[in-house]
Coordinates of C-alpha atoms in Angstrom, one line a residue:
M179 CA 0.0 0.0 0.0
D180 CA 1.1 3.6 -0.7
L181 CA 0.2 6.2 1.9
I182 CA 1.0 9.8 1.1
L183 CA 0.7 12.4 3.8
W184 CA 0.3 16.0 2.5
R185 CA 0.2 18.8 4.9
H186 CA -1.9 21.8 3.9
A187 CA -0.2 24.7 2.4
E188 CA 0.4 28.1 4.2
A189 CA -2.8 29.4 5.7
E190 CA -3.8 32.7 7.2
P191 CA -3.4 33.0 10.9
G192 CA -6.4 32.2 13.1
G193 CA -7.8 34.5 15.7
P194 CA -10.9 35.3 17.8
D195 CA -12.8 36.4 14.7
L196 CA -11.7 33.5 12.5
P197 CA -12.5 29.9 13.6
D198 CA -9.7 27.4 12.9
M199 CA -11.8 25.4 10.5
E200 CA -12.4 28.5 8.3
R201 CA -8.8 29.6 7.8
A202 CA -8.0 29.9 4.1
L203 CA -4.8 29.6 2.2
T204 CA -2.7 32.7 1.7
P205 CA -1.6 33.6 -1.8
K206 CA 1.7 31.9 -1.1
G207 CA -0.2 28.8 0.1
Q208 CA -2.3 28.8 -3.1
K209 CA 1.0 28.7 -5.1
Q210 CA 2.4 25.9 -2.8
A211 CA -0.8 23.9 -3.3
R212 CA -0.7 24.2 -7.1
R213 CA 3.0 23.3 -7.3
M214 CA 2.8 20.3 -5.0
G215 CA -0.5 19.3 -6.5
Q216 CA 1.0 19.2 -10.0
W217 CA 3.9 17.2 -8.8
L218 CA 1.7 14.7 -6.9
D219 CA -0.7 14.4 -9.9
S220 CA 2.2 13.4 -12.1
Q221 CA 3.4 10.7 -9.6
L222 CA 0.2 9.2 -8.2
P223 CA -1.6 6.3 -9.7
E224 CA -4.9 7.1 -11.3
S225 CA -6.7 4.9 -8.7
C226 CA -5.4 6.9 -5.7
R227 CA -8.1 7.7 -3.2
V228 CA -7.8 11.3 -1.9
L229 CA -9.1 11.9 1.7
V230 CA -9.2 15.5 3.0
S231 CA -9.8 17.2 6.3
P232 CA -13.0 19.3 6.2
A233 CA -11.0 22.4 7.1
V234 CA -11.1 25.1 4.4
R235 CA -7.3 25.2 4.1
T236 CA -7.0 21.5 3.5
V237 CA -9.8 21.5 0.9
Q238 CA -8.1 24.4 -0.9
T239 CA -4.8 22.5 -0.8
A240 CA -6.4 19.4 -2.2
E241 CA -8.0 21.4 -5.0
G242 CA -4.4 22.1 -6.2
L243 CA -4.2 18.4 -7.1
G244 CA -7.1 18.7 -9.6
R245 CA -8.5 15.3 -8.8
K246 CA -11.7 14.2 -7.0
Y247 CA -11.4 14.0 -3.3
K248 CA -13.6 13.2 -0.3
T249 CA -13.6 15.2 2.9
H250 CA -13.4 13.0 6.0
P251 CA -14.3 14.2 9.5
D252 CA -11.7 12.0 11.2
L253 CA -9.0 14.0 9.5
A254 CA -9.9 17.3 11.2
P255 CA -7.2 19.4 13.0
D256 CA -7.7 17.5 16.3
A257 CA -7.4 14.1 14.8
D258 CA -5.4 11.3 16.4
P259 CA -2.7 9.5 14.4
E260 CA -4.6 6.3 14.7
D261 CA -7.7 8.1 13.2
I262 CA -5.6 8.9 10.1
L263 CA -4.4 5.4 9.7
K264 CA -7.9 4.0 10.2
A265 CA -9.4 6.4 7.6
A266 CA -6.7 5.3 5.1
N267 CA -7.3 1.6 5.9
W268 CA -3.5 1.3 6.6
P269 CA -1.9 -1.0 5.7
N270 CA -4.7 -3.0 4.1
S271 CA -6.0 -0.7 1.3
K272 CA -5.6 -2.2 -2.2
E273 CA -5.1 1.3 -3.6
A274 CA -2.9 4.2 -2.8
V275 CA -4.3 6.8 -0.4
L276 CA -3.4 10.5 -0.2
I277 CA -4.3 12.2 3.1
V278 CA -4.5 16.0 3.2
G279 CA -4.2 17.0 6.8
H280 CA -2.6 18.9 9.6
Q281 CA 0.3 19.2 12.0
P282 CA 1.1 17.9 14.5
T283 CA -0.9 14.8 13.6
L284 CA 0.8 14.1 10.2
G285 CA 4.2 14.3 11.8
Q286 CA 3.0 12.0 14.5
V287 CA 1.7 9.5 11.9
A288 CA 5.1 9.6 10.1
S289 CA 7.0 8.9 13.3
L290 CA 4.6 6.1 14.3
L291 CA 5.1 4.4 10.9
L292 CA 8.9 4.7 10.9
T293 CA 9.7 4.1 14.5
G294 CA 6.6 2.5 16.1
E295 CA 6.4 5.5 18.5
E296 CA 4.3 8.6 18.3
Q297 CA 6.6 11.6 18.3
D298 CA 6.2 15.2 17.3
W299 CA 8.0 15.3 14.0
E300 CA 7.9 18.5 12.0
M301 CA 6.3 18.4 8.5
K302 CA 6.7 21.7 6.6
K303 CA 3.6 23.5 5.2
G304 CA 2.7 22.1 1.8
A305 CA 5.1 19.1 2.1
A306 CA 4.3 15.5 1.2
W307 CA 5.7 12.3 2.7
W308 CA 5.2 9.1 0.7
F309 CA 5.2 5.7 2.5
V310 CA 5.1 2.3 0.9
M311 CA 4.2 -1.0 2.6
R312 CA 4.8 -4.1 0.5
E313 CA 3.9 -7.7 1.3
T314 CA 6.9 -9.9 0.5
D315 CA 8.0 -13.4 1.4
D316 CA 9.8 -11.8 4.3
P317 CA 7.8 -9.8 6.8
S318 CA 6.1 -6.7 5.4
T319 CA 8.5 -4.1 4.2
L320 CA 7.9 -0.4 5.0
Y321 CA 9.9 2.3 3.5
L322 CA 9.9 6.1 2.9
K323 CA 9.7 6.5 -0.8
A324 CA 9.8 10.3 -1.0
V325 CA 9.7 13.5 1.0
M326 CA 9.0 16.6 -1.1
Q327 CA 8.5 20.2 -0.3
A328 CA 6.5 22.7 -2.4
D329 CA 9.4 25.0 -2.9
L330 CA 11.4 22.1 -4.5
V331 CA 9.0 21.5 -7.3
K332 CA 8.6 23.9 -10.3

């Protein structure tokens, strides 16, 4: 199974007059989402499922991909790493899954996958981390296929 974690791009700051779920992307964030979306679209299989947090900034980030997506309430900003993995059907999904979500949860998912422990790893805004789990004759093999930041793609 391929699991791609994509942190939303740069968003406007929250505040007392702007609920967290309604924060939108900044102009820089819109550019990050388009750049990373184009790169991901060129790399992802056609059958990839795209699951997105219902927050405005994650929906806007996913729109940069130009593919159909489904919002999923279990991916909201207060999600638990286990909620993310359950929503993706990790590691049992027969198709690749792209999750568009938030920090610190995505960094915690990455650390959980790679070390078996939930730690607060930093994932930059607009970045994507691509994990692959393959069933082999030996025990399942997990590896980190790619880490890409929006400012590295043109």
